[in-house]
PDB file of C-alpha atoms in Angstrom:
ATOM      1  CA  MET A  25      -0.830   8.956  15.844  1.00 49.00           C
ATOM      2  CA  SER A  26      -4.426   8.215  16.412  1.00 73.00           C
ATOM      3  CA  LEU A  27      -4.993   4.490  15.623  1.00 84.00           C
ATOM      4  CA  THR A  28      -7.910   3.290  17.650  1.00 89.00           C
ATOM      5  CA  VAL A  29      -9.257   0.055  16.105  1.00 90.00           C
ATOM      6  CA  LEU A  30      -8.768  -2.741  13.605  1.00 93.00           C
ATOM      7  CA  ASP A  31     -11.639  -4.430  12.236  1.00 94.00           C
ATOM      8  CA  PRO A  32     -11.832  -8.292  12.343  1.00 94.00           C
ATOM      9  CA  HIS A  33     -12.281  -8.258   8.578  1.00 96.00           C
ATOM     10  CA  SER A  34      -9.204  -6.226   7.619  1.00 97.00           C
ATOM     11  CA  ALA A  35      -6.869  -6.591   4.654  1.00 98.00           C
ATOM     12  CA  LEU A  36      -3.436  -5.372   4.102  1.00 98.00           C
ATOM     13  CA  ILE A  37      -2.822  -3.717   0.620  1.00 98.00           C
ATOM     14  CA  VAL A  38       0.828  -3.387  -0.405  1.00 98.00           C
ATOM     15  CA  ILE A  39       1.384  -0.876  -3.093  1.00 97.00           C
ATOM     16  CA  ASP A  40       4.348  -0.963  -5.612  1.00 94.00           C
ATOM     17  CA  LEU A  41       6.878  -2.680  -3.385  1.00 94.00           C
ATOM     18  CA  GLN A  42       8.619  -3.916  -6.479  1.00 92.00           C
ATOM     19  CA  LYS A  43      12.235  -4.020  -7.469  1.00 92.00           C
ATOM     20  CA  GLY A  44      12.159  -1.155  -9.953  1.00 87.00           C
ATOM     21  CA  VAL A  45      10.471   1.311  -7.487  1.00 87.00           C
ATOM     22  CA  ALA A  46      12.501   0.073  -4.487  1.00 90.00           C
ATOM     23  CA  ALA A  47      15.634   0.907  -6.426  1.00 89.00           C
ATOM     24  CA  LEU A  48      14.789   4.621  -6.977  1.00 86.00           C
ATOM     25  CA  PRO A  49      16.157   7.334  -4.741  1.00 88.00           C
ATOM     26  CA  LEU A  50      13.733   7.455  -1.737  1.00 91.00           C
ATOM     27  CA  ALA A  51      13.288   9.623   1.291  1.00 92.00           C
ATOM     28  CA  HIS A  52      13.599   6.802   3.827  1.00 94.00           C
ATOM     29  CA  PRO A  53      15.909   3.732   3.786  1.00 92.00           C
ATOM     30  CA  VAL A  54      14.043   1.198   1.645  1.00 94.00           C
ATOM     31  CA  THR A  55      15.214  -1.617   3.931  1.00 96.00           C
ATOM     32  CA  GLU A  56      13.268  -0.197   6.821  1.00 97.00           C
ATOM     33  CA  VAL A  57      10.128   0.163   4.705  1.00 97.00           C
ATOM     34  CA  THR A  58      10.319  -3.311   3.200  1.00 97.00           C
ATOM     35  CA  GLY A  59      11.193  -4.794   6.638  1.00 97.00           C
ATOM     36  CA  ASN A  60       8.098  -3.211   8.093  1.00 98.00           C
ATOM     37  CA  ALA A  61       6.037  -4.311   5.163  1.00 98.00           C
ATOM     38  CA  ALA A  62       7.222  -7.768   5.496  1.00 98.00           C
ATOM     39  CA  ARG A  63       6.346  -7.842   9.263  1.00 98.00           C
ATOM     40  CA  LEU A  64       2.848  -6.622   8.545  1.00 98.00           C
ATOM     41  CA  ALA A  65       2.329  -9.196   5.706  1.00 98.00           C
ATOM     42  CA  GLU A  66       3.493 -11.978   8.108  1.00 98.00           C
ATOM     43  CA  GLY A  67       1.155 -10.638  10.783  1.00 97.00           C
ATOM     44  CA  PHE A  68      -1.923 -10.499   8.511  1.00 98.00           C
ATOM     45  CA  ARG A  69      -1.085 -14.087   7.269  1.00 98.00           C
ATOM     46  CA  ALA A  70      -0.631 -15.431  10.713  1.00 96.00           C
ATOM     47  CA  HIS A  71      -4.268 -14.214  11.519  1.00 96.00           C
ATOM     48  CA  LYS A  72      -5.637 -15.554   8.224  1.00 96.00           C
ATOM     49  CA  LEU A  73      -6.326 -12.063   7.001  1.00 97.00           C
ATOM     50  CA  PRO A  74      -5.916 -11.123   3.224  1.00 98.00           C
ATOM     51  CA  VAL A  75      -2.571  -9.724   1.929  1.00 98.00           C
ATOM     52  CA  ILE A  76      -3.048  -7.952  -1.427  1.00 98.00           C
ATOM     53  CA  LEU A  77       0.183  -7.361  -3.329  1.00 97.00           C
ATOM     54  CA  VAL A  78      -0.224  -4.667  -5.995  1.00 97.00           C
ATOM     55  CA  ARG A  79       2.327  -4.057  -8.754  1.00 92.00           C
ATOM     56  CA  ALA A  80       2.392  -1.375 -11.297  1.00 87.00           C
ATOM     57  CA  THR A  81       3.166  -2.456 -14.813  1.00 82.00           C
ATOM     58  CA  GLY A  82       2.571   0.801 -16.569  1.00 69.00           C
ATOM     59  CA  MET A  83       1.333   4.445 -16.342  1.00 70.00           C
ATOM     60  CA  ALA A  84      -1.970   6.163 -17.232  1.00 65.00           C
ATOM     61  CA  PRO A  85      -1.704   7.499 -20.693  1.00 67.00           C
ATOM     62  CA  GLY A  86      -2.553  11.224 -19.859  1.00 65.00           C
ATOM     63  CA  ARG A  87      -0.104  14.059 -20.647  1.00 64.00           C
ATOM     64  CA  THR A  88       1.586  15.545 -17.620  1.00 61.00           C
ATOM     65  CA  GLU A  89       4.168  18.255 -16.949  1.00 65.00           C
ATOM     66  CA  ARG A  90       6.449  15.805 -15.253  1.00 61.00           C
ATOM     67  CA  SER A  91       6.787  12.793 -17.720  1.00 57.00           C
ATOM     68  CA  PHE A  92       7.516   9.495 -16.213  1.00 54.00           C
ATOM     69  CA  SER A  93       7.752   7.824 -19.618  1.00 52.00           C
ATOM     70  CA  ARG A  94       9.923  10.035 -21.684  1.00 48.00           C
ATOM     71  CA  SER A  95      11.129   8.568 -24.918  1.00 53.00           C
ATOM     72  CA  ASP A  96      14.881   9.338 -23.794  1.00 50.00           C
ATOM     73  CA  ALA A  97      14.447   7.769 -20.357  1.00 53.00           C
ATOM     74  CA  PRO A  98      16.441   4.547 -19.706  1.00 56.00           C
ATOM     75  CA  ARG A  99      14.477   1.362 -20.110  1.00 64.00           C
ATOM     76  CA  PRO A 100      13.748  -0.248 -16.715  1.00 66.00           C
ATOM     77  CA  PRO A 101      15.314  -3.691 -16.112  1.00 73.00           C
ATOM     78  CA  ALA A 102      13.267  -6.732 -17.019  1.00 80.00           C
ATOM     79  CA  ASP A 103      12.429  -7.566 -13.375  1.00 84.00           C
ATOM     80  CA  ALA A 104      11.318  -3.948 -12.419  1.00 83.00           C
ATOM     81  CA  ALA A 105       7.750  -5.041 -11.806  1.00 84.00           C
ATOM     82  CA  ASP A 106       8.727  -8.129  -9.735  1.00 87.00           C
ATOM     83  CA  LEU A 107       7.847  -7.766  -6.003  1.00 90.00           C
ATOM     84  CA  VAL A 108      10.736  -7.299  -3.614  1.00 92.00           C
ATOM     85  CA  PRO A 109      11.756 -10.612  -2.171  1.00 94.00           C
ATOM     86  CA  GLU A 110      11.440  -9.350   1.462  1.00 95.00           C
ATOM     87  CA  LEU A 111       7.629  -9.638   1.131  1.00 95.00           C
ATOM     88  CA  ASN A 112       8.030 -13.443   0.945  1.00 95.00           C
ATOM     89  CA  GLN A 113       5.037 -13.803  -1.254  1.00 95.00           C
ATOM     90  CA  GLN A 114       2.793 -16.697  -0.346  1.00 96.00           C
ATOM     91  CA  ASP A 115       0.266 -18.756  -2.315  1.00 96.00           C
ATOM     92  CA  SER A 116      -2.408 -17.327   0.016  1.00 97.00           C
ATOM     93  CA  ASP A 117      -1.591 -13.775  -1.035  1.00 98.00           C
ATOM     94  CA  TYR A 118      -3.649 -12.029  -3.718  1.00 97.00           C
ATOM     95  CA  GLU A 119      -1.690 -10.252  -6.455  1.00 95.00           C
ATOM     96  CA  LEU A 120      -3.065  -7.494  -8.580  1.00 94.00           C
ATOM     97  CA  VAL A 121      -1.698  -5.427 -11.406  1.00 91.00           C
ATOM     98  CA  LYS A 122      -2.397  -1.608 -12.097  1.00 90.00           C
ATOM     99  CA  GLN A 123      -1.396   0.974 -14.598  1.00 85.00           C
ATOM    100  CA  THR A 124      -2.457   3.894 -12.521  1.00 86.00           C
ATOM    101  CA  TRP A 125      -1.567   5.446  -9.120  1.00 88.00           C
ATOM    102  CA  GLY A 126      -4.538   4.110  -7.264  1.00 92.00           C
ATOM    103  CA  ALA A 127      -5.174   0.310  -7.062  1.00 94.00           C
ATOM    104  CA  PHE A 128      -8.922   0.677  -7.176  1.00 93.00           C
ATOM    105  CA  MET A 129      -8.861   1.752 -10.732  1.00 90.00           C
ATOM    106  CA  ASN A 130      -8.461  -2.157 -11.254  1.00 91.00           C
ATOM    107  CA  PRO A 131     -12.063  -2.962 -10.413  1.00 92.00           C
ATOM    108  CA  GLU A 132     -10.921  -6.472  -9.314  1.00 95.00           C
ATOM    109  CA  LEU A 133      -9.639  -4.996  -6.025  1.00 97.00           C
ATOM    110  CA  ASP A 134     -13.042  -3.854  -4.943  1.00 97.00           C
ATOM    111  CA  ARG A 135     -14.762  -7.006  -5.959  1.00 97.00           C
ATOM    112  CA  LEU A 136     -12.183  -9.096  -4.162  1.00 97.00           C
ATOM    113  CA  LEU A 137     -12.528  -7.029  -0.857  1.00 98.00           C
ATOM    114  CA  ARG A 138     -16.356  -7.332  -1.016  1.00 98.00           C
ATOM    115  CA  GLU A 139     -16.086 -10.925  -1.787  1.00 97.00           C
ATOM    116  CA  LEU A 140     -13.938 -11.430   1.332  1.00 97.00           C
ATOM    117  CA  ALA A 141     -16.228  -9.186   3.425  1.00 97.00           C
ATOM    118  CA  VAL A 142     -13.273  -6.793   4.200  1.00 98.00           C
ATOM    119  CA  THR A 143     -14.443  -3.638   6.079  1.00 97.00           C
ATOM    120  CA  GLN A 144     -11.115  -2.098   6.725  1.00 97.00           C
ATOM    121  CA  VAL A 145      -7.860  -1.754   4.677  1.00 98.00           C
ATOM    122  CA  VAL A 146      -4.271  -1.091   5.953  1.00 98.00           C
ATOM    123  CA  VAL A 147      -2.426   0.621   3.130  1.00 98.00           C
ATOM    124  CA  ILE A 148       1.399   0.646   2.778  1.00 98.00           C
ATOM    125  CA  GLY A 149       4.101   0.848  -0.009  1.00 97.00           C
ATOM    126  CA  ILE A 150       5.865   3.372  -2.274  1.00 95.00           C
ATOM    127  CA  ALA A 151       5.197   6.179  -3.015  1.00 94.00           C
ATOM    128  CA  THR A 152       3.278   7.833  -0.081  1.00 93.00           C
ATOM    129  CA  SER A 153       1.989  10.745  -2.049  1.00 93.00           C
ATOM    130  CA  PHE A 154       1.288   8.751  -5.311  1.00 94.00           C
ATOM    131  CA  GLY A 155       0.191   5.128  -5.144  1.00 94.00           C
ATOM    132  CA  VAL A 156      -0.398   4.948  -1.427  1.00 96.00           C
ATOM    133  CA  GLU A 157      -2.384   8.237  -1.105  1.00 96.00           C
ATOM    134  CA  SER A 158      -4.412   7.503  -4.237  1.00 96.00           C
ATOM    135  CA  THR A 159      -5.308   4.007  -3.109  1.00 98.00           C
ATOM    136  CA  ALA A 160      -6.227   5.337   0.305  1.00 97.00           C
ATOM    137  CA  ARG A 161      -8.430   8.014  -1.193  1.00 97.00           C
ATOM    138  CA  GLN A 162     -10.225   5.467  -3.326  1.00 97.00           C
ATOM    139  CA  ALA A 163     -10.672   3.093  -0.423  1.00 98.00           C
ATOM    140  CA  TYR A 164     -12.161   5.885   1.650  1.00 98.00           C
ATOM    141  CA  GLU A 165     -14.507   6.776  -1.281  1.00 97.00           C
ATOM    142  CA  HIS A 166     -15.443   3.050  -1.554  1.00 97.00           C
ATOM    143  CA  GLY A 167     -16.639   3.059   1.961  1.00 97.00           C
ATOM    144  CA  TYR A 168     -13.748   1.154   3.652  1.00 98.00           C
ATOM    145  CA  HIS A 169     -12.202   2.141   6.999  1.00 97.00           C
ATOM    146  CA  VAL A 170      -8.591   3.137   6.126  1.00 98.00           C
ATOM    147  CA  THR A 171      -5.490   2.706   8.188  1.00 97.00           C
ATOM    148  CA  LEU A 172      -2.015   3.860   6.973  1.00 97.00           C
ATOM    149  CA  ALA A 173       1.202   2.404   8.480  1.00 97.00           C
ATOM    150  CA  THR A 174       3.446   5.435   8.138  1.00 96.00           C
ATOM    151  CA  ASP A 175       6.668   3.646   8.753  1.00 97.00           C
ATOM    152  CA  ALA A 176       5.929   1.028   6.045  1.00 98.00           C
ATOM    153  CA  MET A 177       5.823   3.576   3.309  1.00 97.00           C
ATOM    154  CA  THR A 178       8.218   6.228   1.826  1.00 96.00           C
ATOM    155  CA  ASP A 179       8.215   8.752  -1.056  1.00 95.00           C
ATOM    156  CA  PHE A 180      10.716  10.387  -3.337  1.00 93.00           C
ATOM    157  CA  SER A 181      11.066  13.378  -0.947  1.00 93.00           C
ATOM    158  CA  VAL A 182      10.485  13.856   2.809  1.00 94.00           C
ATOM    159  CA  GLU A 183       8.333  16.818   2.066  1.00 96.00           C
ATOM    160  CA  ALA A 184       5.997  14.851  -0.171  1.00 94.00           C
ATOM    161  CA  HIS A 185       5.767  12.007   2.483  1.00 95.00           C
ATOM    162  CA  GLU A 186       5.116  14.391   5.388  1.00 96.00           C
ATOM    163  CA  GLY A 187       2.581  16.344   3.419  1.00 94.00           C
ATOM    164  CA  SER A 188       0.470  13.094   2.826  1.00 95.00           C
ATOM    165  CA  VAL A 189       0.923  11.899   6.418  1.00 94.00           C
ATOM    166  CA  THR A 190       0.181  15.121   8.144  1.00 95.00           C
ATOM    167  CA  ARG A 191      -2.256  16.842   5.771  1.00 96.00           C
ATOM    168  CA  ILE A 192      -4.151  14.146   3.887  1.00 95.00           C
ATOM    169  CA  PHE A 193      -4.272  10.909   5.781  1.00 95.00           C
ATOM    170  CA  PRO A 194      -6.022  12.291   8.884  1.00 95.00           C
ATOM    171  CA  SER A 195      -9.054  13.043   6.613  1.00 94.00           C
ATOM    172  CA  LEU A 196      -9.068   9.639   5.111  1.00 95.00           C
ATOM    173  CA  GLY A 197      -8.560   7.303   8.100  1.00 96.00           C
ATOM    174  CA  GLU A 198      -6.113   6.668  10.859  1.00 96.00           C
ATOM    175  CA  THR A 199      -2.315   6.345  10.926  1.00 96.00           C
ATOM    176  CA  GLY A 200      -0.117   4.338  12.993  1.00 95.00           C
ATOM    177  CA  THR A 201       3.203   2.480  13.165  1.00 96.00           C
ATOM    178  CA  THR A 202       3.879  -1.168  12.208  1.00 97.00           C
ATOM    179  CA  GLU A 203       4.171  -1.954  15.913  1.00 96.00           C
ATOM    180  CA  GLU A 204       0.733  -0.335  16.847  1.00 95.00           C
ATOM    181  CA  ILE A 205      -0.956  -2.123  13.890  1.00 97.00           C
ATOM    182  CA  LEU A 206       0.550  -5.458  14.837  1.00 96.00           C
ATOM    183  CA  ALA A 207      -0.601  -4.923  18.476  1.00 94.00           C
ATOM    184  CA  LEU A 208      -4.098  -4.116  17.416  1.00 94.00           C
ATOM    185  CA  LEU A 209      -3.993  -7.268  15.189  1.00 93.00           C
ATOM    186  CA  GLU A 210      -3.232  -9.378  18.306  1.00 90.00           C
ATOM    187  CA  GLN A 211      -6.014  -7.645  20.266  1.00 86.00           C
ATOM    188  CA  THR A 212      -8.493  -8.055  17.520  1.00 81.00           C
ATOM    189  CA  SER A 213      -7.619 -11.666  17.151  1.00 72.00           C
ATOM    190  CA  ALA A 214      -7.932 -12.301  20.913  1.00 68.00           C
ATOM    191  CA  THR A 215     -11.449 -10.752  21.024  1.00 71.00           C
ATOM    192  CA  ALA A 216     -12.815 -12.245  17.798  1.00 62.00           C
TER     193      ALA A 216
END
C-alpha cells in the first residue's frame, strides 16, 4: 500500500453498493465490504466531506460477448437498485444514477465535484474491475487525485479484483485500507 495524503477537499464515491449487486456471488464477504464502506461514509460525513452514492439502474446498450441483459435472464427484484441499508444514507449525501460502468458518464458527477471544489476522490464499491475501476480511470482522466480503499470493494472473482488492485490502480492513484484512509482523514482535519 502506498497511501500518502488525503486532500482537504476530498469526496467519497460509492459505486453500486445496492441490494441487487450485493446479493450476487462475490469474491469477498459482502458484509466486510459494506461494513468498511459504511465506516468510510460515516468518517467523511463527520468531517463534512461529500459522500456520493452512485446506483446503476441499467446497462450501456452495446453488444458484448458476455450479455448481462439476456432475454432469458431472471428479472431482478423490484428493490435491486436500492442502496444497501448499511450505508445509512443521509440527507447530506448526494445520489447519482448511472447506466454505464463508470460514474463519470453521468456528467452531473464532474459538475458536482467541481462545484464542491473537490480535488481528490476516494472510490469504493462493487465491482472492482467494472464500476470501481471505470470510475477511477475517469476520475484520473478528469484530473482528480484518486484513492482506492481496497478493503471496501470486491469483484465477482478474486483474480479480477487482484488484477485491478495490483496492475491498474497503482497507475491511477494510491491504494489503502479503510483504516489508513480514516487515519489520514483525521490527520487532514487536524491540520486544516
